[in-house]
PDB file of C-alpha atoms in Angstrom:
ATOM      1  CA  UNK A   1      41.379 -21.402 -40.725  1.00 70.00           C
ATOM      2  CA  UNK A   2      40.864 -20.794 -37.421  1.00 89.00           C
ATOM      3  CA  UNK A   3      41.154 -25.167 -36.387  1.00 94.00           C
ATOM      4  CA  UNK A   4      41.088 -24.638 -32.833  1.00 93.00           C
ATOM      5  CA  UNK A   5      37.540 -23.036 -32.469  1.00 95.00           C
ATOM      6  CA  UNK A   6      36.842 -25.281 -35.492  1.00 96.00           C
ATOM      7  CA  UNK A   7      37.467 -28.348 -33.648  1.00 96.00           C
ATOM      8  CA  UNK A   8      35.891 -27.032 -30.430  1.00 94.00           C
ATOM      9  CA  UNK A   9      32.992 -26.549 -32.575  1.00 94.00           C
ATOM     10  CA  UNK A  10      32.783 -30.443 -32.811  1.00 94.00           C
ATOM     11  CA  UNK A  11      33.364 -31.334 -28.966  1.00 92.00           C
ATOM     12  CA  UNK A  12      36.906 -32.168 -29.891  1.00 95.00           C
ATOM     13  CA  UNK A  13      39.863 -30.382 -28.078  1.00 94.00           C
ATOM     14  CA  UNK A  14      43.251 -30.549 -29.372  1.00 94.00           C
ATOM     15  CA  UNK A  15      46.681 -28.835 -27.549  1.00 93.00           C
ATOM     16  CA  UNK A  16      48.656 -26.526 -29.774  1.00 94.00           C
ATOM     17  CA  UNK A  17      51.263 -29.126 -30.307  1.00 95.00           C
ATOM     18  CA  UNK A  18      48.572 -30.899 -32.635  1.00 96.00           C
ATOM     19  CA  UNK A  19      46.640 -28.454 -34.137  1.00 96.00           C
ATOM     20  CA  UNK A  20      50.146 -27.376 -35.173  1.00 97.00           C
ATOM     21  CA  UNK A  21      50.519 -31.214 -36.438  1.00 97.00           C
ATOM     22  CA  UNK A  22      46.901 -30.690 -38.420  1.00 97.00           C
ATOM     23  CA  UNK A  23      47.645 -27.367 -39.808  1.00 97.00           C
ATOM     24  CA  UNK A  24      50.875 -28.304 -41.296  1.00 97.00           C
ATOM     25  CA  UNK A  25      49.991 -31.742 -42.787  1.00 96.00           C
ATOM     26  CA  UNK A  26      47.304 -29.535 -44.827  1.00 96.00           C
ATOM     27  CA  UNK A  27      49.645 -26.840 -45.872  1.00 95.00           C
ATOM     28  CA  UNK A  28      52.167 -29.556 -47.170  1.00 94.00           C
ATOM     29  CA  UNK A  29      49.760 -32.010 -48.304  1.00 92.00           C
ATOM     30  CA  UNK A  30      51.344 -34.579 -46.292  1.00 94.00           C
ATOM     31  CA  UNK A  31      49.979 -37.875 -44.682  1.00 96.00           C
ATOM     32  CA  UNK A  32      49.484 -37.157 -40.957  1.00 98.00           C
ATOM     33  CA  UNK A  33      50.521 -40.295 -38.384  1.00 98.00           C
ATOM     34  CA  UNK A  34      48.678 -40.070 -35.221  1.00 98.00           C
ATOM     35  CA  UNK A  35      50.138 -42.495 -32.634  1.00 96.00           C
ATOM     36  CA  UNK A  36      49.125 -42.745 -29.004  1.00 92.00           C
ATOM     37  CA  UNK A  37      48.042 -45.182 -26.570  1.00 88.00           C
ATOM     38  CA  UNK A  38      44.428 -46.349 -27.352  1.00 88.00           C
ATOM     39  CA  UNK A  39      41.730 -43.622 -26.305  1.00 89.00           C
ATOM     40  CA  UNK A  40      43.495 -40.646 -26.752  1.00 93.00           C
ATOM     41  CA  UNK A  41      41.697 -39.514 -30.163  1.00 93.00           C
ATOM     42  CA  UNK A  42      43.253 -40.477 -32.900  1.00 96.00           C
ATOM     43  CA  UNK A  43      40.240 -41.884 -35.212  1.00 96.00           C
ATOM     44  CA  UNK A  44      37.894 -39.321 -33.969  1.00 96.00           C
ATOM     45  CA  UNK A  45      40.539 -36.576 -34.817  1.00 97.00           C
ATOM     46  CA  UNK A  46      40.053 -37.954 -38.265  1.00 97.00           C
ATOM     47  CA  UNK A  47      36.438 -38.046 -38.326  1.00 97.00           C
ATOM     48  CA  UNK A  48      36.018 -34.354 -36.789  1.00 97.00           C
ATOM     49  CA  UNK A  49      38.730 -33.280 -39.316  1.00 97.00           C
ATOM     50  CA  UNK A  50      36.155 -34.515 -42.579  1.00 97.00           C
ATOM     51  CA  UNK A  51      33.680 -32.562 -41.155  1.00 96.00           C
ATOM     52  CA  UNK A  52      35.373 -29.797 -40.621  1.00 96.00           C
ATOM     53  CA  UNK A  53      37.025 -29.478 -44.052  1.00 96.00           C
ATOM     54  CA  UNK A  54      32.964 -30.435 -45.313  1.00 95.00           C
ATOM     55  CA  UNK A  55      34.928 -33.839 -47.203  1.00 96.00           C
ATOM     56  CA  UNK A  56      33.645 -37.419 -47.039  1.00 96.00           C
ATOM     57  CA  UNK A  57      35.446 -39.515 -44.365  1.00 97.00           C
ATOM     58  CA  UNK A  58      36.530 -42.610 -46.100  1.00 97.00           C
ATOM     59  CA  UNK A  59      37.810 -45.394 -43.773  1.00 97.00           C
ATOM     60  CA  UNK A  60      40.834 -48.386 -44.012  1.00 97.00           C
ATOM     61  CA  UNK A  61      40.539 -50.641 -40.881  1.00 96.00           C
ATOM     62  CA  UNK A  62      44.213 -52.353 -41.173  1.00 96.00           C
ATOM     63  CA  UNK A  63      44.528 -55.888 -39.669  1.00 94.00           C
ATOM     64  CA  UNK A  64      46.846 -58.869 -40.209  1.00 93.00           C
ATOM     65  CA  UNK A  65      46.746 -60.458 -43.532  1.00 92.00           C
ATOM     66  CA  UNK A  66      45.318 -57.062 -45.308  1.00 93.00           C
ATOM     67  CA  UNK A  67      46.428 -57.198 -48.671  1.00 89.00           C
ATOM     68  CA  UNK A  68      46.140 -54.607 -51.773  1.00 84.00           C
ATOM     69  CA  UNK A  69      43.339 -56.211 -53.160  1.00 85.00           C
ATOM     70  CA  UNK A  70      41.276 -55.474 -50.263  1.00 90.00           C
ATOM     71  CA  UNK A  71      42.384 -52.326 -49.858  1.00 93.00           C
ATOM     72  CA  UNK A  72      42.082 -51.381 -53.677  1.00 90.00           C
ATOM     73  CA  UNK A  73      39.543 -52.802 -55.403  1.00 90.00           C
ATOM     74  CA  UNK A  74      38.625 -55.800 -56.744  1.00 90.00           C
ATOM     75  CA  UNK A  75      36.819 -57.516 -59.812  1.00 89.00           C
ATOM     76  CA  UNK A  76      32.992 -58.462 -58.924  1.00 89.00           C
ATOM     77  CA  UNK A  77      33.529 -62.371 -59.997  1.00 90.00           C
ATOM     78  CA  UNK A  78      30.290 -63.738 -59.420  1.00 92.00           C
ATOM     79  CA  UNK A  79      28.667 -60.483 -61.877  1.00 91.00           C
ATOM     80  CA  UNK A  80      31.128 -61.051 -64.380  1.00 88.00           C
ATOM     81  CA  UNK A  81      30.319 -64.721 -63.734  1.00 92.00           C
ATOM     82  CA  UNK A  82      26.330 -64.217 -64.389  1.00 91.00           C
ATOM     83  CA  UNK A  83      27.214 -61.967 -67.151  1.00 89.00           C
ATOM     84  CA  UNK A  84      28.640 -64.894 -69.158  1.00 91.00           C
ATOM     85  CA  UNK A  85      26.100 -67.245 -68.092  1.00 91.00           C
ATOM     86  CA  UNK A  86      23.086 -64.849 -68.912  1.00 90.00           C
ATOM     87  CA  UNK A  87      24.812 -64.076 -72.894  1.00 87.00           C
ATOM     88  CA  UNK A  88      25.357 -67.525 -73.288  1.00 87.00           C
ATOM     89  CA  UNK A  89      21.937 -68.363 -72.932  1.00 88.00           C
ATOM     90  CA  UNK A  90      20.693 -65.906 -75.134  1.00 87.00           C
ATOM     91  CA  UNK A  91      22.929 -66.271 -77.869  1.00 86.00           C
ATOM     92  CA  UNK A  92      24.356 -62.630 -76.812  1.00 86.00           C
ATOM     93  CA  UNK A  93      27.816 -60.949 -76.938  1.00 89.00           C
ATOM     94  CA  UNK A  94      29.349 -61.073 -73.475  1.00 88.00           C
ATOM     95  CA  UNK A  95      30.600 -57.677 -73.472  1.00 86.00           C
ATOM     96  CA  UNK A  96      33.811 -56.184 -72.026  1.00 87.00           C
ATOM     97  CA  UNK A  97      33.804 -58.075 -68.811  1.00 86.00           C
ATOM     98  CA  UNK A  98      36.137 -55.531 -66.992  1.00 86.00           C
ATOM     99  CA  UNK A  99      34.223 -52.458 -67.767  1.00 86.00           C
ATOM    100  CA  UNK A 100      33.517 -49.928 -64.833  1.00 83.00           C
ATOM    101  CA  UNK A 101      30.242 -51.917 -63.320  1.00 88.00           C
ATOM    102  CA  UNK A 102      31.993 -54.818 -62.297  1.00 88.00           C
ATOM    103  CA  UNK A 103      34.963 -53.084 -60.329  1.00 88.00           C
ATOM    104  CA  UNK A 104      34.658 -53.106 -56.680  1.00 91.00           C
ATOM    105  CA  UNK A 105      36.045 -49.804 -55.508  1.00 90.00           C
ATOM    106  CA  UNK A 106      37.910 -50.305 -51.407  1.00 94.00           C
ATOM    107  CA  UNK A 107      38.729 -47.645 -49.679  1.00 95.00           C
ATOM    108  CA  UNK A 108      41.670 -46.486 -51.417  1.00 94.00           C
ATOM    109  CA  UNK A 109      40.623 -46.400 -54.429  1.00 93.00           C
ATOM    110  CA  UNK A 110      37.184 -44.639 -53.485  1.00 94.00           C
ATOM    111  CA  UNK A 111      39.318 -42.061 -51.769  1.00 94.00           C
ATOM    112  CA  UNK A 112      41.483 -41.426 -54.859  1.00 92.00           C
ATOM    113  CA  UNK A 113      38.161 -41.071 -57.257  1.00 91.00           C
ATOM    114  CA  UNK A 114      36.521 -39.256 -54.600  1.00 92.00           C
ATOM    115  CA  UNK A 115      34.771 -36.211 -56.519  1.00 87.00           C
ATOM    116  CA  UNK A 116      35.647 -33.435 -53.468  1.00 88.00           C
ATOM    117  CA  UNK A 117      38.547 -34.927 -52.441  1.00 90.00           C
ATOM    118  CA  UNK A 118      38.003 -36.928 -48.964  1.00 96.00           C
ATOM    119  CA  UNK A 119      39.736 -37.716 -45.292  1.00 98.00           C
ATOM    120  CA  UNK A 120      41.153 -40.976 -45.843  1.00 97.00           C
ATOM    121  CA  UNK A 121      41.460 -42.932 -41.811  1.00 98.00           C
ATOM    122  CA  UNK A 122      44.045 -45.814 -42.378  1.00 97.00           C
ATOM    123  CA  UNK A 123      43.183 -46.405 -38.515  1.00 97.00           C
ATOM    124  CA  UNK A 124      45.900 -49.363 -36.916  1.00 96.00           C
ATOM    125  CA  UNK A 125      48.181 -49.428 -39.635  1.00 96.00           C
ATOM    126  CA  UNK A 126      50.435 -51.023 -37.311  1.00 95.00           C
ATOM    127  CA  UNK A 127      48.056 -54.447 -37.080  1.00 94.00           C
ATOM    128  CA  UNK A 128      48.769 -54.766 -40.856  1.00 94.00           C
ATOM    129  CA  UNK A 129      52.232 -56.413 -42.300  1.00 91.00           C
ATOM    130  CA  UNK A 130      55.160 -55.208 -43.217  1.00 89.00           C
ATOM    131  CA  UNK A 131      54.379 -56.069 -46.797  1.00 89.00           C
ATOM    132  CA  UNK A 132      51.255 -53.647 -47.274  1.00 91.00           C
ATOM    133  CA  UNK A 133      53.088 -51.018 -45.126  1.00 90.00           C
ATOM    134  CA  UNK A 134      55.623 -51.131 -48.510  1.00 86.00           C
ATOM    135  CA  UNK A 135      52.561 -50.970 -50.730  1.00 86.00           C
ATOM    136  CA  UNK A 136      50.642 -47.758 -49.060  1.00 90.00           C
ATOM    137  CA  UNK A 137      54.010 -45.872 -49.096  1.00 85.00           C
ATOM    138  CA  UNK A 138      53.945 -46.370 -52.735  1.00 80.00           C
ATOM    139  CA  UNK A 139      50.393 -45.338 -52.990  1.00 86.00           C
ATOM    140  CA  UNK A 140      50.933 -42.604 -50.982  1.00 89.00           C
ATOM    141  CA  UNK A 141      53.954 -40.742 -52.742  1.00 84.00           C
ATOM    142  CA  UNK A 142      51.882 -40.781 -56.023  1.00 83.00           C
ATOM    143  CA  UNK A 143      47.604 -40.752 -54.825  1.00 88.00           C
ATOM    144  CA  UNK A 144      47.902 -43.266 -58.447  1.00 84.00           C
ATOM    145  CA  UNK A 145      47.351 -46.522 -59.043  1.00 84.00           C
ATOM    146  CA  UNK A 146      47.157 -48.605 -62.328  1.00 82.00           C
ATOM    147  CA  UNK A 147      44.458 -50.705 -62.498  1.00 85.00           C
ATOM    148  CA  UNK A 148      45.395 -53.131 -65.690  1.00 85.00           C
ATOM    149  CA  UNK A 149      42.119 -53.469 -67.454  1.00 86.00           C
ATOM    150  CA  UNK A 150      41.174 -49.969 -67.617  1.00 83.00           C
ATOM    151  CA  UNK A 151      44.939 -48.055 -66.903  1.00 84.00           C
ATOM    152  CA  UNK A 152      46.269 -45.505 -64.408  1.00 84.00           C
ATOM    153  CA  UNK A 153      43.581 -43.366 -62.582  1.00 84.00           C
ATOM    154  CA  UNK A 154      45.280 -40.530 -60.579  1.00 86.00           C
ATOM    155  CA  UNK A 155      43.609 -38.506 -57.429  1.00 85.00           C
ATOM    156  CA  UNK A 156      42.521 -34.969 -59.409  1.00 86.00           C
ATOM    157  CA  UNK A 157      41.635 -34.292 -55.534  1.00 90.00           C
ATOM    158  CA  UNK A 158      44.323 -35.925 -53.768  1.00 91.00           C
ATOM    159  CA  UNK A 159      42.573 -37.031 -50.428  1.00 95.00           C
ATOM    160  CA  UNK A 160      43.744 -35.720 -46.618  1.00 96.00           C
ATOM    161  CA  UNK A 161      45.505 -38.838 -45.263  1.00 97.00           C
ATOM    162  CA  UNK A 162      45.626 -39.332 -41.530  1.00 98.00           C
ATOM    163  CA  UNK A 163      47.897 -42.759 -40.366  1.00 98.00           C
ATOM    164  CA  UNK A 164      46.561 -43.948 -36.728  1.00 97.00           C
ATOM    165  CA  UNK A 165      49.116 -46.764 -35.101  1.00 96.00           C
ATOM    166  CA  UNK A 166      48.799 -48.053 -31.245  1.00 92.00           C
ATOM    167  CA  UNK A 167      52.306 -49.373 -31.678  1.00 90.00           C
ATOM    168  CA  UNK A 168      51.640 -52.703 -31.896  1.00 88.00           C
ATOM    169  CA  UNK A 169      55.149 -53.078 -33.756  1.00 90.00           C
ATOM    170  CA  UNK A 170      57.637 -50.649 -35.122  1.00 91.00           C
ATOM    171  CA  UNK A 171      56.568 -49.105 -38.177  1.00 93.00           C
ATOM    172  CA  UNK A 172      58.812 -48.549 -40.975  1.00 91.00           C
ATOM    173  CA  UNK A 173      61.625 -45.578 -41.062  1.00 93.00           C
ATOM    174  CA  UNK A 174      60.303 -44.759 -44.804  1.00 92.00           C
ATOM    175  CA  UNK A 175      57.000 -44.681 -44.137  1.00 93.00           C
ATOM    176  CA  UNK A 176      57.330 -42.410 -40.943  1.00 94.00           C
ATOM    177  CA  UNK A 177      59.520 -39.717 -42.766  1.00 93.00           C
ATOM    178  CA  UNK A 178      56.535 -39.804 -45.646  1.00 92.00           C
ATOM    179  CA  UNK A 179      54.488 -38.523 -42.622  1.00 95.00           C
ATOM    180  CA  UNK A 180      54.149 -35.535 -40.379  1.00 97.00           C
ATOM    181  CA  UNK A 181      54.357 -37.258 -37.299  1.00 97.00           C
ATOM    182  CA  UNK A 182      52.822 -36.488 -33.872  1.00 97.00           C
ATOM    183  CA  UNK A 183      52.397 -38.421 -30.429  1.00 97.00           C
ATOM    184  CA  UNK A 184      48.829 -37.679 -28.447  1.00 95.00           C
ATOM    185  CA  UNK A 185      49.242 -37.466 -24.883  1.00 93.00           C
ATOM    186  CA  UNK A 186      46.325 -38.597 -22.747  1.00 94.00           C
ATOM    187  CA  UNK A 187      44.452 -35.376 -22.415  1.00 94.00           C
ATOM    188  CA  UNK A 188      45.614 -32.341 -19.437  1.00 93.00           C
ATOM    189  CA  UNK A 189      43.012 -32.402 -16.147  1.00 95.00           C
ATOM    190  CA  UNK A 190      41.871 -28.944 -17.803  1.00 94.00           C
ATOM    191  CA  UNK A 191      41.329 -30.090 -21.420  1.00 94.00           C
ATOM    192  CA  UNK A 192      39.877 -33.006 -19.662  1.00 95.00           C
ATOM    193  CA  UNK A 193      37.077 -31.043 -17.927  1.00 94.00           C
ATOM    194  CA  UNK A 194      36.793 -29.358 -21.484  1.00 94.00           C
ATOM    195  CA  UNK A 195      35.798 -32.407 -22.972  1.00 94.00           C
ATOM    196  CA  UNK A 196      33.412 -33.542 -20.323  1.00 94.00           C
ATOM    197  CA  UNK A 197      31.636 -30.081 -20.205  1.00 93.00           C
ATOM    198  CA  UNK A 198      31.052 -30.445 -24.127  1.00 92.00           C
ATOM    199  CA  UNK A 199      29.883 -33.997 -23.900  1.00 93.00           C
ATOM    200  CA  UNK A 200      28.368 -34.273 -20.596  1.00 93.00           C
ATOM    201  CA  UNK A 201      26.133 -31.223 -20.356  1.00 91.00           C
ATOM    202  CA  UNK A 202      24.912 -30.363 -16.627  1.00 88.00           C
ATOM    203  CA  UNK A 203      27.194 -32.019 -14.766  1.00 90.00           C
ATOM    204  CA  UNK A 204      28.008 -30.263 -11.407  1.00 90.00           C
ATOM    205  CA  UNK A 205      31.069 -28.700 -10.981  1.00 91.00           C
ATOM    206  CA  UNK A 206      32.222 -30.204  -7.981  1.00 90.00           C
ATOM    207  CA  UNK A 207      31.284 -33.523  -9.950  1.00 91.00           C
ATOM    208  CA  UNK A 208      33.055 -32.897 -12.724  1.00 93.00           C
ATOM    209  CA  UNK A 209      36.214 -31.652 -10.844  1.00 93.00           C
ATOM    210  CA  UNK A 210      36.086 -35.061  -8.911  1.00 91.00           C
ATOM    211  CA  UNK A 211      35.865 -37.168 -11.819  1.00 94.00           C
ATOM    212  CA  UNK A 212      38.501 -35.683 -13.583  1.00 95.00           C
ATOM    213  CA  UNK A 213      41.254 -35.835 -10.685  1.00 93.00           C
ATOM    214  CA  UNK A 214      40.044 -39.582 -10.168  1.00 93.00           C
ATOM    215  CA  UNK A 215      40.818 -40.242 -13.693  1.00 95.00           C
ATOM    216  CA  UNK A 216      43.760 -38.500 -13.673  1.00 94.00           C
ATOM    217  CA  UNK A 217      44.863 -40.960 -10.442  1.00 93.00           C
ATOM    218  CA  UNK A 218      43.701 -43.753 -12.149  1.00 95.00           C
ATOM    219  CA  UNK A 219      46.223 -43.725 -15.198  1.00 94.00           C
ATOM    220  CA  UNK A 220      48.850 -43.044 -13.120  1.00 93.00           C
ATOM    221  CA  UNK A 221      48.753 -46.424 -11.379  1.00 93.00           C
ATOM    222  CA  UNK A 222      50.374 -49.469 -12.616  1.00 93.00           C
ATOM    223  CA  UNK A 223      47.431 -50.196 -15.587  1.00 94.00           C
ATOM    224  CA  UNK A 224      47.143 -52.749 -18.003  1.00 92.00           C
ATOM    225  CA  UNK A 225      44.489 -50.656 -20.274  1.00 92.00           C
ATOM    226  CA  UNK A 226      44.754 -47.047 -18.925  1.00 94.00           C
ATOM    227  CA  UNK A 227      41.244 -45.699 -19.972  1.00 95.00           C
ATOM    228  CA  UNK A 228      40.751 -43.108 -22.470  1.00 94.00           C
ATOM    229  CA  UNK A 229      38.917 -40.142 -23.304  1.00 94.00           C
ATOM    230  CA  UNK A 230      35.662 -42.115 -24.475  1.00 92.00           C
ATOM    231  CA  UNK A 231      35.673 -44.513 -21.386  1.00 95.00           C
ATOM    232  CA  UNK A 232      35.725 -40.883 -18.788  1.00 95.00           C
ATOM    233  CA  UNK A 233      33.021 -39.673 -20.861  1.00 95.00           C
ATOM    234  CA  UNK A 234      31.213 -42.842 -20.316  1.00 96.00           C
ATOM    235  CA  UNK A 235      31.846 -42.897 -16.967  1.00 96.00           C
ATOM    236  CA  UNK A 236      30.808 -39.220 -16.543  1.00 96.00           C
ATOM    237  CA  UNK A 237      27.706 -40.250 -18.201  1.00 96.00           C
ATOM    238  CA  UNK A 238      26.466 -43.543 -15.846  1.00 96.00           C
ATOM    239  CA  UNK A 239      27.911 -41.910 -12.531  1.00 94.00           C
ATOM    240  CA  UNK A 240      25.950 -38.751 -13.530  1.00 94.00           C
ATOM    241  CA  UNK A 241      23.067 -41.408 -13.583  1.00 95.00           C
ATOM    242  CA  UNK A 242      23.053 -42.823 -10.594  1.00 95.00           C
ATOM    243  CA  UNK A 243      23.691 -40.038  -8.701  1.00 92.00           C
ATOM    244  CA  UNK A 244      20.513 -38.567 -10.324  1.00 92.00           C
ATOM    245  CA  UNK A 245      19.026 -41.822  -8.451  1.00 94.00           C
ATOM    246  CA  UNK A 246      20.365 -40.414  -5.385  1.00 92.00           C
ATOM    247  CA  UNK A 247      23.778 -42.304  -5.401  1.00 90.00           C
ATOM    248  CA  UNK A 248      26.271 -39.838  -3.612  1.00 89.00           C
ATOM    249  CA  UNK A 249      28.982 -38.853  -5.891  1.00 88.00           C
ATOM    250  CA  UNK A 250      31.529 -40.732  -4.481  1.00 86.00           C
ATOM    251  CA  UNK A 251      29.482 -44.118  -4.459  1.00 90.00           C
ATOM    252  CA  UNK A 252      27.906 -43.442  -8.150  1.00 92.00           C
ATOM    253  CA  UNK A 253      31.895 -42.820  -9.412  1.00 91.00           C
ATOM    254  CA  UNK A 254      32.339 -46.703  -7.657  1.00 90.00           C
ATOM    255  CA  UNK A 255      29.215 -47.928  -8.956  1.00 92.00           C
ATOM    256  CA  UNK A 256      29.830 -47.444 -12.701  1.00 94.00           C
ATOM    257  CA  UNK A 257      33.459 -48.095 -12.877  1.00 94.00           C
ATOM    258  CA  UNK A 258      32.710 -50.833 -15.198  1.00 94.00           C
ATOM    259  CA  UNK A 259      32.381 -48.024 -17.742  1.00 96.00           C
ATOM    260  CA  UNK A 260      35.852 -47.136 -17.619  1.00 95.00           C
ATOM    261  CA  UNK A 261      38.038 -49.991 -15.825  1.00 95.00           C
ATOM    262  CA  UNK A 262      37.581 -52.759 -18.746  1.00 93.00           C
ATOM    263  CA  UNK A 263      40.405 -55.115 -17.434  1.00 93.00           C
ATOM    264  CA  UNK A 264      40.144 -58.268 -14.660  1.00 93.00           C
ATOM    265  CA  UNK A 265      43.432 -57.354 -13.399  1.00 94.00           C
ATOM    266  CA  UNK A 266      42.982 -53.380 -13.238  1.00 94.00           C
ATOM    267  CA  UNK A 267      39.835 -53.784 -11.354  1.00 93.00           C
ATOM    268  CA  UNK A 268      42.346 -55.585  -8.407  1.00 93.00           C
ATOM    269  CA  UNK A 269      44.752 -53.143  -9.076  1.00 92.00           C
ATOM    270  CA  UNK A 270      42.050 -49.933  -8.663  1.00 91.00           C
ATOM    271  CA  UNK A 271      40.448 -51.767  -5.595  1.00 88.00           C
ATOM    272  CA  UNK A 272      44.342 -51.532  -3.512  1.00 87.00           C
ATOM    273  CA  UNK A 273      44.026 -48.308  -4.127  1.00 86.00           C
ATOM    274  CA  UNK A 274      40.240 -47.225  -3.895  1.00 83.00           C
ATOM    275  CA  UNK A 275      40.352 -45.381  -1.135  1.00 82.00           C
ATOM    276  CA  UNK A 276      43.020 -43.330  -2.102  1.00 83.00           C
ATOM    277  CA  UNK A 277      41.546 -42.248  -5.038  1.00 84.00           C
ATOM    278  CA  UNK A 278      37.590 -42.199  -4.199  1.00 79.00           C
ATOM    279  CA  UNK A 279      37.824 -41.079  -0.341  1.00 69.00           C
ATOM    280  CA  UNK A 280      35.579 -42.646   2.318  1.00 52.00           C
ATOM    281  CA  UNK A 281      31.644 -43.441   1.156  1.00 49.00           C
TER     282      UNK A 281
END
C-alpha cells in the first residue's frame, strides 16, 4: 500500500517519519498516539486514514469527567421505562428489558461491533482522567468488553485505533508503550506549499511562496497559539480574496490575519514585528 500517494490523494501530506508511524501501527495492529501541538493534523490524519482503508470513522471526543458509560454504552432508561408502563396497561408481559433494542451503543462499543472493522479517533485523550486512561488500556489490549445482561462481545474486526493528545498532562507510561508513538512537527515550508497548492487551487506562486515564509516567521516568534495547518489554509483562502478585490498581496496577508492569529496577546506580539515579517505596504 502505497500510503504516501494514498494520502496525497486526500490533500493530506505526511513526512516519512509518519507514514512510517501509519504503516507500522497497521502491520502490528497496534493503537497509534499522535501528539503534537494543536493544528498539526492529528484528527484529520485519522479521518483521511478511514477513507483510505474504505472503513467507517468512528469518533471518542475525551473531556474531563468522561466515564465508561459514556464511552461504552448505556441502557435506554426512559424505553425500558415506557416499556413497563405500556405492558402494564395492557395486562402484557414486560419482556426482557435488557434485550438488544434498548442498549445504547457509544463509540467504543460501535467500533468493536463495527461489521468492516472501523478507524476508531479517541481525539484529546489527554483532557480525560487518569481513571478512564486505566479503563481504555484495558479495552484496548483485548477490543472485548462484557456487557452483564447479554455477556462478552469481542471485535471479530478489531478496529484501527489512532490516540490524539495536545499534552494537556502527562499521559500514562502503560498506556504509551500499548502505542506506537509519534510526535507531528508543524509542517516543512515545502510540505507547507504542498498543502496549500492541494487546498488552495490557483493561488499565484509568488503568493503562495510569501504566505508560506510569513507563516513560517510567524511560529517562530514568542506565540501563545502558534497557528496550524487549517488556520494557513484559511488564511490562504481570505488573503487570496481580497487580493482578488484588488488588495496587494502584502496588505490582503494583513487584512485577514484574523484567520490565522486567534489570540489578543499574539496579535500585539505579530504587530512588534509586522514589518519584519510582511515588508513595507
Amino acid at each position: 500500500m502505497d500510503l504516501a500517494s494514498l494520502f496525497q490523494g486526500e490533500g493530506y501530506f505526511a513526512d516519512e517519519g509518519l507514514l512510517t508511524a501509519v504503516h507500522l501501527a497497521l502491520l502490528l495492529d497496534r493503537p497509534l498516539l499522535l501528539e503534537g501541538e494543536p493544528g498539526v493534523g492529528k484528527t484529520e490524519l485519522a479521518s483521511v486514514l478511514s477513507r483510505v482503508l474504505d472503513r467507517e470513522l468512528i469518533r471518542l471526543q475525551c473531556f474531563e469527567g468522561l466515564d465508561s458509560g459514556q464511552a461504552l454504552y448505556e441502557w435506554d432508561y426512559p424505553r425500558q421505562l415506557l416499556r413497563v408502563r405500556t405492558a402494564e396497561s395492557r395486562g402484557e408481559d414486560i419482556g426482557d428489558l435488557y434485550a438488544e433494542e434498548f442498549l445504547l451503543q457509544r463509540p467504543l462499543l460501535r467500533a468493536l461491533r463495527s461489521a468492516r472493522g472501523a478507524v476508531l479517533l479517541i481525539d484529546e485523550i489527554d483532557r480525560a482522567d487518569n481513571e478512564f486512561e486505566a479503563f481504555l488500556l484495558e479495552f484496548l489490549s483485548d477490543f472485548q468488553i462484557t456487557v452483564p445482561e447479554l455477556g462478552t462481545l469481542r471485535a471479530e474486526h478489531p478496529p484501527v485505533v489512532v490516540l490524539t493528545s495536545n499534552r494537556t498532562r502527562e499521559l500514562h507510561d502503560a498506556l504509551r508503550r500499548r502505542c506506537l508513538y509519534h510526535w507531528i512537527e508543524f509542517p516543512s515550508a515545502a510540505r507547507e506549499r504542498s498543502i496549500l497548492d492541494a487546498h488552495v487551487p490557483g493561488l499565484a506562486d509568488d503568493a503562495a511562496d510569501a504566505l508560506v515564509s510569513a507563516v513560517q516567521d510567524i511560529r517562530a516568534l514568542p506565540l501563545l497559539k502558534r497557528p496550524g495547518i487549517a488556520e494557513s489554509v484559511d488564511w490562504a483562502r481570505g488573503a487570496a480574496a481580497l487580493a482578488a478585490e484588488g488588495s496587494s498581496w502584502p496588505v490582503a496577508l494583513r487584512r485577514a490575519l484574523g484567520l490565522l492569529i486567534k489570540d489578543e496577546e499574539d496579535t500585539r506580539v505579530l504587530a512588534d514585528r509586522s514589518e519584519e515579517i510582511f515588508g513595507h505596504s
